[in-house]
XYZ file of C-alpha atoms in Angstrom:
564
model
C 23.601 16.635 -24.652
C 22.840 18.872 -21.533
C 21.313 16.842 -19.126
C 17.083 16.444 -19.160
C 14.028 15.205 -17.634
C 13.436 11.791 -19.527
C 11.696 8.579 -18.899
C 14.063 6.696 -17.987
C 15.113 9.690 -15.148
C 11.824 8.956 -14.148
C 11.943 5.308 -13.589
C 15.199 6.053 -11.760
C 13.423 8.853 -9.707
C 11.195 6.354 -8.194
C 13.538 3.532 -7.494
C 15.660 6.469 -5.663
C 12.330 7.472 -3.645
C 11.443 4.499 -2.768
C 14.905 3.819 -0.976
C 14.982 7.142 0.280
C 11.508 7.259 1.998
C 12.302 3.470 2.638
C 15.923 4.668 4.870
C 13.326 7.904 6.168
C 9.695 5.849 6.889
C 10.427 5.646 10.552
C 11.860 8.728 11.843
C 9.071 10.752 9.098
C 6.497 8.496 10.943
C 7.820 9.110 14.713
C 7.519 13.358 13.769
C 3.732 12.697 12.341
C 1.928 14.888 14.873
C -0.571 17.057 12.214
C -3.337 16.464 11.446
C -3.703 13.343 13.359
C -0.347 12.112 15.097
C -1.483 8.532 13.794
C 2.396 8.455 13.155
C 1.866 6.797 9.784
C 2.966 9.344 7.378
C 6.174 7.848 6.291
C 4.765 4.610 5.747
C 1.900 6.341 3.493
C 4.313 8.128 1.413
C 6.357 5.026 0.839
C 3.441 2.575 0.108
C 1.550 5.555 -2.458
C 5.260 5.997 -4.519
C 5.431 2.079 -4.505
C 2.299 1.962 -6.485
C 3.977 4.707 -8.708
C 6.696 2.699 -8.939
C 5.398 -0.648 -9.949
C 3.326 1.291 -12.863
C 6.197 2.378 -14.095
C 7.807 -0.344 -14.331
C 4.736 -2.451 -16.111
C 5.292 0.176 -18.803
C 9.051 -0.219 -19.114
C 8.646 -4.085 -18.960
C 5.460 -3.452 -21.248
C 7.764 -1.912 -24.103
C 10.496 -4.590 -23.326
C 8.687 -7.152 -24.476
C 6.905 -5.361 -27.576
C 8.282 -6.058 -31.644
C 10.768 -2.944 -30.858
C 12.420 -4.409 -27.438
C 14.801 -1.091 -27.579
C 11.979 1.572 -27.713
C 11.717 3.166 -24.065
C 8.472 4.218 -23.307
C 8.053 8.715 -23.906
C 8.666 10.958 -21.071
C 4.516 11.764 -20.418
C 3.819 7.661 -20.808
C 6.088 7.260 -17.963
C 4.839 10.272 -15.613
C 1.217 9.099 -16.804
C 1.889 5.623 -15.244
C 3.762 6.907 -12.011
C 0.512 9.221 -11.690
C -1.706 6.639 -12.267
C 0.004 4.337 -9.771
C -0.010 6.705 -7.228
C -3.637 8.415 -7.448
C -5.038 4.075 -7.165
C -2.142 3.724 -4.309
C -2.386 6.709 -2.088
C -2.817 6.296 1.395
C -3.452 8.885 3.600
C -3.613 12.643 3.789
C 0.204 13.031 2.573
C 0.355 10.437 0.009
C -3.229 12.033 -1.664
C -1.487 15.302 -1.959
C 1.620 12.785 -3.398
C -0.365 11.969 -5.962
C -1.518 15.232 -6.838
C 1.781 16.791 -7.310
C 2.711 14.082 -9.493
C -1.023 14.593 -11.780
C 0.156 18.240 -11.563
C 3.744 17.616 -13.387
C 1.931 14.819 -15.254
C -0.996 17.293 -16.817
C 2.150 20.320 -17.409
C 4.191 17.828 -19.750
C 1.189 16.519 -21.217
C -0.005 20.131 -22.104
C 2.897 20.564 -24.244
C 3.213 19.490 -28.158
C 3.169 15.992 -28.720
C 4.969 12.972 -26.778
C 8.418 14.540 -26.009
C 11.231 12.246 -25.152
C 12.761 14.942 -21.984
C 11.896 18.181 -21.175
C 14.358 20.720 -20.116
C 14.803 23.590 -17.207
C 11.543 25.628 -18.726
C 9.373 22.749 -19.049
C 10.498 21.444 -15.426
C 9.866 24.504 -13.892
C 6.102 24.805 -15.213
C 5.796 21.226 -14.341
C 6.969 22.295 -10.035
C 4.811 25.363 -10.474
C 1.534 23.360 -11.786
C 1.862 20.618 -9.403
C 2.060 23.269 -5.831
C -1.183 24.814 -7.644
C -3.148 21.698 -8.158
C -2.334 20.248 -5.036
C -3.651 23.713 -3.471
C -6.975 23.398 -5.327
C -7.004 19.489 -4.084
C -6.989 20.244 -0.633
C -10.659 21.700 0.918
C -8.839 23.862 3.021
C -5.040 24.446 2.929
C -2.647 25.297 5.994
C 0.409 26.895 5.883
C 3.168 24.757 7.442
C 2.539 21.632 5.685
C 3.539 19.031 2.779
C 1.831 21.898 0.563
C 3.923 24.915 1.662
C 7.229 22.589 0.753
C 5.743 21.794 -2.687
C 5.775 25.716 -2.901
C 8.846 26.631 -1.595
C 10.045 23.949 -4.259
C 8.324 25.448 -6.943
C 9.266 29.208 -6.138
C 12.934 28.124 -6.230
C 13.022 26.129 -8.990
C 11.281 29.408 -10.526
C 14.454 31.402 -9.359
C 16.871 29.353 -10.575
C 18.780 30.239 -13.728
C 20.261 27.355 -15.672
C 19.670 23.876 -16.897
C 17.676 20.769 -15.655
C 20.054 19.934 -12.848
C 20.547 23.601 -11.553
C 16.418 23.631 -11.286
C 16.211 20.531 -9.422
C 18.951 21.405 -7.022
C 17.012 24.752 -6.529
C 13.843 22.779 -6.182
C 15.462 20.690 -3.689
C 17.251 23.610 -1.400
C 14.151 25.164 -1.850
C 11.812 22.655 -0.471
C 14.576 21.975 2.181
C 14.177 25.506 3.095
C 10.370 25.430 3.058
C 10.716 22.339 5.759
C 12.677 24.624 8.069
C 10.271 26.904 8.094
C 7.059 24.436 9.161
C 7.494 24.811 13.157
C 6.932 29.023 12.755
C 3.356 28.337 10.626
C 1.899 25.573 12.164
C 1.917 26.110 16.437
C 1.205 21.936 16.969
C 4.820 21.176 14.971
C 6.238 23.571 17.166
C 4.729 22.673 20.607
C 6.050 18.906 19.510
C 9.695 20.270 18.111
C 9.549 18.572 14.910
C 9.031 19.826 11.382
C 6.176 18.499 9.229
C 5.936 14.863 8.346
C 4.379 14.829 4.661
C 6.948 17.541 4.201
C 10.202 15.818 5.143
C 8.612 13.268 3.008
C 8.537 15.148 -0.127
C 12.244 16.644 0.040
C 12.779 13.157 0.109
C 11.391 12.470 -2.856
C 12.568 15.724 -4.853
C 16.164 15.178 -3.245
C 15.601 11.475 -5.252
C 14.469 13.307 -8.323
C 17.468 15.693 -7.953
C 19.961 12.385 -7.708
C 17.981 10.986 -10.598
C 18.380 13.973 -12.768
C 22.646 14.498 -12.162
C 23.717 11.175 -10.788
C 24.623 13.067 -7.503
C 24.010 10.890 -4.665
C 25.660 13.342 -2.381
C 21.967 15.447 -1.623
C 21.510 15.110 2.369
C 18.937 12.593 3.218
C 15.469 13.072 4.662
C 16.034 11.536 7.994
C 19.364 13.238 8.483
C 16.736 16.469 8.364
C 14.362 15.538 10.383
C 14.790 18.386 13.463
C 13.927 21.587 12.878
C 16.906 22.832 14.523
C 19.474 20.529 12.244
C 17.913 22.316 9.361
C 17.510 26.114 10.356
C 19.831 26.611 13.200
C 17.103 26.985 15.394
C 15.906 25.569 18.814
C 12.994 23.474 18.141
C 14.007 20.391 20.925
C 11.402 18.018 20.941
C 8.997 19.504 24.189
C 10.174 23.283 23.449
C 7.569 25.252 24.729
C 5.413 27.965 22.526
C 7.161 31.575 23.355
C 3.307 32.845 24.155
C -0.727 32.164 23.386
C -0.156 34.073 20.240
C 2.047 31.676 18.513
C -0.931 29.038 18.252
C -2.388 29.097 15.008
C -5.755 29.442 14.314
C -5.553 26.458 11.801
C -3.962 23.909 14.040
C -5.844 20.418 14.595
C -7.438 20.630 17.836
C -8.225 17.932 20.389
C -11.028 15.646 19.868
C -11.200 16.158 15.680
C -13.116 13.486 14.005
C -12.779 9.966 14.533
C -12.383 8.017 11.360
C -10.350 8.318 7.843
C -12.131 7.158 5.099
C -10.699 6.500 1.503
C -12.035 5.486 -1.449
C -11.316 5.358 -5.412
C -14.317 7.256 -6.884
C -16.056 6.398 -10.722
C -17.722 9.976 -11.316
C -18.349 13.054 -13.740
C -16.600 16.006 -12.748
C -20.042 18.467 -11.752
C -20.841 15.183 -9.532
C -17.457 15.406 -8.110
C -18.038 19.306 -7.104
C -20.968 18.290 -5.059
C -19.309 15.397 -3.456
C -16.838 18.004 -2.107
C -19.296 20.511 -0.913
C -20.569 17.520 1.205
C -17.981 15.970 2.485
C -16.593 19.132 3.756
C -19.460 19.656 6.066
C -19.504 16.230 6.934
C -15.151 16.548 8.602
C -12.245 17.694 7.595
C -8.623 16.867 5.792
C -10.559 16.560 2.821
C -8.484 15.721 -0.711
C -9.956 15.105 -3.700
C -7.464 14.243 -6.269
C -7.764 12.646 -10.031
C -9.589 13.586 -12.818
C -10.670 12.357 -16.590
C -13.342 10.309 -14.334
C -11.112 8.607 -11.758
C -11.051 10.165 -8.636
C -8.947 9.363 -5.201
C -11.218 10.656 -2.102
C -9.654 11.243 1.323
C -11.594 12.609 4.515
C -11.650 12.867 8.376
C -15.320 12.172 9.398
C -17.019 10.987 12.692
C -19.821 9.773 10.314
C -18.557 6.661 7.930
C -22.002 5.714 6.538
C -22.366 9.654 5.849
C -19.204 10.053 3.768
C -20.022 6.257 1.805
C -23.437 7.735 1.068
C -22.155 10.774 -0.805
C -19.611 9.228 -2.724
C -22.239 6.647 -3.966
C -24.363 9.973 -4.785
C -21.838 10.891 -6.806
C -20.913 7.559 -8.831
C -19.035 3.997 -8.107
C -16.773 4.459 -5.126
C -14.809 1.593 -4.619
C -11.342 0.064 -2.678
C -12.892 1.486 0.773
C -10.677 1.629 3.514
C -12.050 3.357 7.783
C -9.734 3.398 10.094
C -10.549 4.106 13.145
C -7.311 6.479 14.577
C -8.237 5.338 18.528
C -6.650 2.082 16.378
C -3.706 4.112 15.421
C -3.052 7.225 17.543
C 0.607 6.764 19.576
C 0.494 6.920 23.493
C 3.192 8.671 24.793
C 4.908 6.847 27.802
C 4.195 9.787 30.383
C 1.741 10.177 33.379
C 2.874 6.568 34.160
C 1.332 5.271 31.152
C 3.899 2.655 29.620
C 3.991 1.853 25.764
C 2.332 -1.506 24.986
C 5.037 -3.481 24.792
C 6.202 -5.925 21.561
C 4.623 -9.329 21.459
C 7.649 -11.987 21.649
C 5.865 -13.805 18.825
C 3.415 -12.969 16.020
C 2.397 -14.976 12.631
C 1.028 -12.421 9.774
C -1.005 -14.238 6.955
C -1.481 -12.390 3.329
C -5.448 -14.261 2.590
C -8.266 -13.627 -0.013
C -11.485 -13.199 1.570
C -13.712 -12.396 4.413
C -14.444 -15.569 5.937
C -10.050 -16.351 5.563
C -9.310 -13.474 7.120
C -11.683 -13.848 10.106
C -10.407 -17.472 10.611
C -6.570 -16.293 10.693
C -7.857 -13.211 12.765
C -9.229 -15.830 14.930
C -6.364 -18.188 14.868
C -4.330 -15.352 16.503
C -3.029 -14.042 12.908
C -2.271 -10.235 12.214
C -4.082 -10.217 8.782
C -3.025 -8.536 5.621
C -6.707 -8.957 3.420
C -6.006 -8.529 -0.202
C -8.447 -6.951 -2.374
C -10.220 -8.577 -5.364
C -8.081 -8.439 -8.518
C -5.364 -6.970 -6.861
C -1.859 -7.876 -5.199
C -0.732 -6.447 -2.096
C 2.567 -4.525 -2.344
C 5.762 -5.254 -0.496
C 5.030 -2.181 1.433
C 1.570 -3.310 2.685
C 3.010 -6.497 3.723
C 5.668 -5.279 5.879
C 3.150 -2.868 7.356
C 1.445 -5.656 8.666
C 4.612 -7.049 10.085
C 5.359 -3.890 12.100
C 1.273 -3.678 13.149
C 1.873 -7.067 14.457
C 4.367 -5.484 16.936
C 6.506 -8.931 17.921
C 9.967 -9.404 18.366
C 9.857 -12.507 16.099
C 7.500 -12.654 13.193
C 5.998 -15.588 10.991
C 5.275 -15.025 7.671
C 2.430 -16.689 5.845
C 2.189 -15.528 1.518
C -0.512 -18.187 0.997
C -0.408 -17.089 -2.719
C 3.108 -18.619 -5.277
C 3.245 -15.064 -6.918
C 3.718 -13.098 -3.556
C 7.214 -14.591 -4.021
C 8.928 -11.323 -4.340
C 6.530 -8.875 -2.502
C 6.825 -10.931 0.463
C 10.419 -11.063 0.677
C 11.305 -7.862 -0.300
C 8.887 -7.132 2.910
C 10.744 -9.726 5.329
C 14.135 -7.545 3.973
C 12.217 -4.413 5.082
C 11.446 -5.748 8.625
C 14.763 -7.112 9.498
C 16.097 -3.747 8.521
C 13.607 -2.675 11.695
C 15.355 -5.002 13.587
C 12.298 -7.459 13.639
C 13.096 -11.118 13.552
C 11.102 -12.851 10.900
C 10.569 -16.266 9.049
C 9.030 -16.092 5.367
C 7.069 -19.917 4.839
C 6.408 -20.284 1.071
C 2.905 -20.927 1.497
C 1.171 -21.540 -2.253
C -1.911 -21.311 -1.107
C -4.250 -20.077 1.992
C -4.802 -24.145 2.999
C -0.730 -24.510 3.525
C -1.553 -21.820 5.258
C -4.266 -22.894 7.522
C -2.301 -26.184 8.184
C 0.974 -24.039 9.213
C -1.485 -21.817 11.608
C -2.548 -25.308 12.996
C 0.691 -25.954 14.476
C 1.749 -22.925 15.297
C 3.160 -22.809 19.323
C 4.577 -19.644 20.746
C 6.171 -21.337 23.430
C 8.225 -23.380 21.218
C 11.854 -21.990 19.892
C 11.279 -19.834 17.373
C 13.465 -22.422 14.737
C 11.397 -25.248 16.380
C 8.109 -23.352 15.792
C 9.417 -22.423 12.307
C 10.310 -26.193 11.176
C 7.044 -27.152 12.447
C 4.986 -24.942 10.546
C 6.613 -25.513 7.263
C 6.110 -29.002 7.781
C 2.743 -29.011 7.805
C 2.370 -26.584 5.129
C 4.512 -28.553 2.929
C 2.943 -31.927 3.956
C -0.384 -30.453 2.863
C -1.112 -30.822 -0.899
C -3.689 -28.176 -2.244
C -6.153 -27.762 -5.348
C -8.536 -24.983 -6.600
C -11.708 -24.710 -9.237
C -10.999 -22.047 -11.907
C -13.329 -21.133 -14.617
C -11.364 -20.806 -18.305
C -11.475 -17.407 -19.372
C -10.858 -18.468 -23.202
C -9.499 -21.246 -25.580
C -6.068 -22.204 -24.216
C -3.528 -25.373 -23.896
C -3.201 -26.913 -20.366
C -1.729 -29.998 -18.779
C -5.020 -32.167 -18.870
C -5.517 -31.193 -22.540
C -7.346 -28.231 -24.276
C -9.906 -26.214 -22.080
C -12.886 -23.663 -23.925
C -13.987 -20.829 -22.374
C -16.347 -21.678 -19.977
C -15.089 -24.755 -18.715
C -14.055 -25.335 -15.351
C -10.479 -26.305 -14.700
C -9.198 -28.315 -11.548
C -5.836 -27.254 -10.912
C -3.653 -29.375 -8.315
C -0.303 -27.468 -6.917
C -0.791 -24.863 -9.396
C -1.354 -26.953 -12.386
C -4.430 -28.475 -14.622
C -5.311 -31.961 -13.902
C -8.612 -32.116 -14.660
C -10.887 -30.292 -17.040
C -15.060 -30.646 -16.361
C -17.961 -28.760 -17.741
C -19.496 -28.253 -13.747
C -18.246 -27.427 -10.677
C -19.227 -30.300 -8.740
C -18.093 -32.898 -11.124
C -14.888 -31.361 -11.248
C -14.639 -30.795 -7.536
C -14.944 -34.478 -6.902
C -13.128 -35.777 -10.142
C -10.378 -33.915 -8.611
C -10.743 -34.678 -4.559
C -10.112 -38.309 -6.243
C -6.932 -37.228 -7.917
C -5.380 -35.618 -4.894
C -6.510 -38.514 -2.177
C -5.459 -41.193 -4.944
C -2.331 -41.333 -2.727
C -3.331 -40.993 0.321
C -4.797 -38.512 3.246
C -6.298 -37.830 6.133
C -7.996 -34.715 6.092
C -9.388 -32.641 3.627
C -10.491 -28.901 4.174
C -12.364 -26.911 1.877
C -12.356 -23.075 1.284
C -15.462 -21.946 -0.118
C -16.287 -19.027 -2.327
C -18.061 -16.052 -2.499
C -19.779 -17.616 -5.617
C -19.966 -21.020 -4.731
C -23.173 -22.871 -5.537
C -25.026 -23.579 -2.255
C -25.231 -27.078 -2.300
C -21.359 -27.706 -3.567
C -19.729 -28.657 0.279
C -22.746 -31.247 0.527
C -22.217 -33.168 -2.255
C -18.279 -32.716 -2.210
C -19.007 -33.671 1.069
C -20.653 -36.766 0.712
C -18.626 -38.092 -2.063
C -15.614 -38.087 -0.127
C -17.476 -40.260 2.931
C -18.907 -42.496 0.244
C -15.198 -43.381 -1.462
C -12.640 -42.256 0.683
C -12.850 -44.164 3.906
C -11.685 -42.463 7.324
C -11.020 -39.012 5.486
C -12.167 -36.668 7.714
C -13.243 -33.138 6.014
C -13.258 -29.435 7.447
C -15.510 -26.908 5.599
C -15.537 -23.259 5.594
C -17.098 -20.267 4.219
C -13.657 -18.432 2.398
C -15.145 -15.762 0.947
C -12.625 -15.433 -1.959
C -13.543 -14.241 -5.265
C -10.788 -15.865 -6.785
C -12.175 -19.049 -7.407
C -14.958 -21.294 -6.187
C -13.336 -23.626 -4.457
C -9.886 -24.120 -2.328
C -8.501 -27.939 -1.476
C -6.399 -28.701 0.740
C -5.358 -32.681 1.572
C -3.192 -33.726 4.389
């Protein structure tokens, strides 16, 4: 059988473009000069195909572990997940427009009859095609010179190409390779700064991946070895190469002093609502992308005016997952006009936490904080973000959470790649976490510091209050739904019908051997009165146990323990 576009090509596509944009991140970041030289391009393309990833692979392990362990999922359930995953992942300007192309090929397989297992050259080919076009329509007002122009350029050669599957997405490829080349002559800012664009290099990376994916040729070049204009087209575009004359500015390039905020939010709304949200919002900035569909929308804007740009998209329905930055917070300084780059920290401790009040005590405690959104876990990506953002030579490492496991050290792997120095402690929980941010020195040794800190994490037993969601078998016995379980290191001890009662039924458990401090977490939903009478209890039986209380924040349960 001639080779095809199936689901398990696309599974492999996005393990290939993750380690492709994961070799490329930094040099596609150090070239991000339009339309904010934030220089965090690479790092949103990798993070948005992550997300892609990861839903993928919940529907591979999904159909693993179903009565037919040998069905694969069908080509358009797999580019439905890895659209999915990347419209509720995308970050940024180029990873939006990501996640557009990929709705685009997503809604041109799904158009055809049935649930095909592949697709072939024709079907590929209107897949390229639809994706340019959406992501055209997605954008408020296109420039030529960008990620979209590639997505073109890939499209009109894929159209060109005569053949099968892997002659269209070697055309698609050259094309979009091509297309890249051509970025400094369209866009005057890419070639006053000698680079080619960012969200571009980024997606030949990605359809160089789907190329390798499709024939098993590893040999296509990779992004960063493209990342000069002049190593791709022959011609002289040396990073500080002048303009040849006033003409060659275009009229569409970002000028100084553009907005001051990006604002991003997942969007619950009707599609007429969604219209007007877009009128708005374009008079409000600019970069505006509005991507999704079938009621699920992924907003991205450039605004001076935050509250402005909430306002409409609560107008319009349920926006949720907010994220402002502020790019004064992100912009690079060049080191010229005597103006050194801040230099790297010799020591840093990142902490993953649940929670307002957590993250403003580890923010406080000298922490670079990675907060993690309710119902959600951060990805490896996020994670090592945090690690570069911390900007240290030597990093510390704090999961707080047993199932970060693998997230967190596939992001310590990512950050020694960078060269960065860095310790992952297997904090369970964000009280080993506290108690290792206790004893944290810089000026010791960094082993010394390291030893330290996982001492006192791992001298520091911790509980939690959960609330049974149904029926189920635990260590303490059978729980309802409805009752509140006490869970010590992970697993039920004690099972109560209150919070309080449990809370102390279980403060007795965990200081029945000992301790000599005991901190509580708080919840967001924690009865007001619950830290008094824990409070109390403990002073009334547990002589010279001293107790530390603070407002968490977490959603994730009621209560945190920690005993040391």
């Amino acid at each position: 059988m001639p080779p095809s576009l199936d689901a398990s090509a696309v599974l492999a596509w996005c393990r290939l473009s993750l380690r492709a944009l994961g070799r490329a991140r930094e040099e596609i970041d150090a070239i991000n000069v339009y339309p904010v030289a934030d220089g965090d391009t690479g790092t949103n393309l990798y993070l948005t195909l992550e997300s892609a990833a990861q839903a993928v692979e919940a529907v591979f392990d999904a159909h693993a572990t179903a009565a037919a362990p040998a069905a694969l999922p069908s080509l358009p359930e797999a580019l439905r997940a890895m659209s999915h995953g990347a419209l509720i992942g995308a970050r940024g300007n180029s990873g939006t427009i990501l996640a557009q192309l990929l709705r685009g090929m997503n809604e041109a397989v799904a158009a055809g009859a049935g649930e095909p297992v592949r697709i072939g050259a024709a079907e590929l080919r209107a897949a390229l095609r639809t994706a340019a076009a959406s992501a055209y329509e997605a954008v408020a007002r296109p420039v030529e010179g960008t990620m979209l122009t590639v997505a073109v350029g890939a499209a009109e050669a894929a159209d060109a190409a005569a053949g099968g599957v892997e002659d269209v997405v070697r055309a698609a490829y050259e094309g979009a390779r091509a297309a890249l080349a051509a970025t400094p002559e369209q866009l005057g800012v890419l070639r006053r700064a000698g680079v080619v664009d960012a969200g571009g290099l980024g997606l030949v990376a990605v359809l160089g991946a789907l190329a390798d994916a499709v024939t098993g040729d590893s040999a296509f070049p990779s992004a960063s070895a493209s990342a000069s204009a002049d190593r791709l087209s022959g011609t002289d575009f040396r990073a500080g190469h002048p303009p040849r004359d006033e003409e060659d500015l275009c009229p569409d390039d970002a000028e100084p002093g553009g907005p001051a905020f990006e604002v991003i939010f997942l969007l619950e709304a009707a599609d007429p609502a969604v219209a007007t949200l877009r009128t708005r919002l374009d008079a409000l900035g600019d970069s505006l992308v509005v991507v999704g569909g079938d009621g699920l929308w992924h907003v991205h804007v450039h605004v001076d005016d935050v509250g402005a740009a909430i306002e409409a998209g609560i107008e319009a329905g349920r926006p949720y997952r907010i994220r402002v930055t502020h790019f004064a917070d992100q912009t690079r300084q060049p080191a010229v006009a005597g103006i050194p780059r801040a230099e790297r920290a010799h020591r840093a401790v990142v902490a993953v936490v649940r929670g307002d009040g957590l993250a403003a005590l580890c923010a406080r405690a000298g922490a670079t904080v990675v907060a993690v959104r309710p119902g959600e876990q951060p990805a490896s990506g996020e994670i090592a973000a945090a690690i570069r953002r911390a900007h240290a030579h030597e990093v510390v490492l704090l999961p707080n959470d047993r199932d970060l496991r693998h997230a967190a050290g596939a992001a310590v792997e990512q950050a020694r790649a960078d060269g960065v120095r860095v310790a992952l402690i297997p904090t369970r929980s964000a009280v080993q976490g506290l108690a290792a941010l206790a004893v944290h020195e810089p000026s010791r040794r960094f082993d010394e510091d390291v030893v330290a800190m996982t001492s006192a994490a791992g001298a520091t037993r911790y509980g939690e209050l959960a609330v049974a969601e149904h029926r189920s078998w635990t260590m303490a016995g059978v729980c309802q739904a409805g009752d509140v379980l006490g869970l010590i290191d992970g697993d039920v001890a004690v099972i109560g019908a209150d919070l309080t009662t449990t809370a102390t039924a279980l403060l007795d458990r965990m200081l029945a051997s000992g301790g000599e401090l005991v901190t509580l977490i708080l919840g967001a939903d924690a009865p007001a009165d619950l830290a008094t009478t824990v409070d109390t209890h403990i002073r009334g039986a547990h002589l010279a146990v001293d107790t530390l209380i603070y407002e968490g924040g977490q959603r994730s349960c009621p209560l945190l323990i920690g005993v040391e």
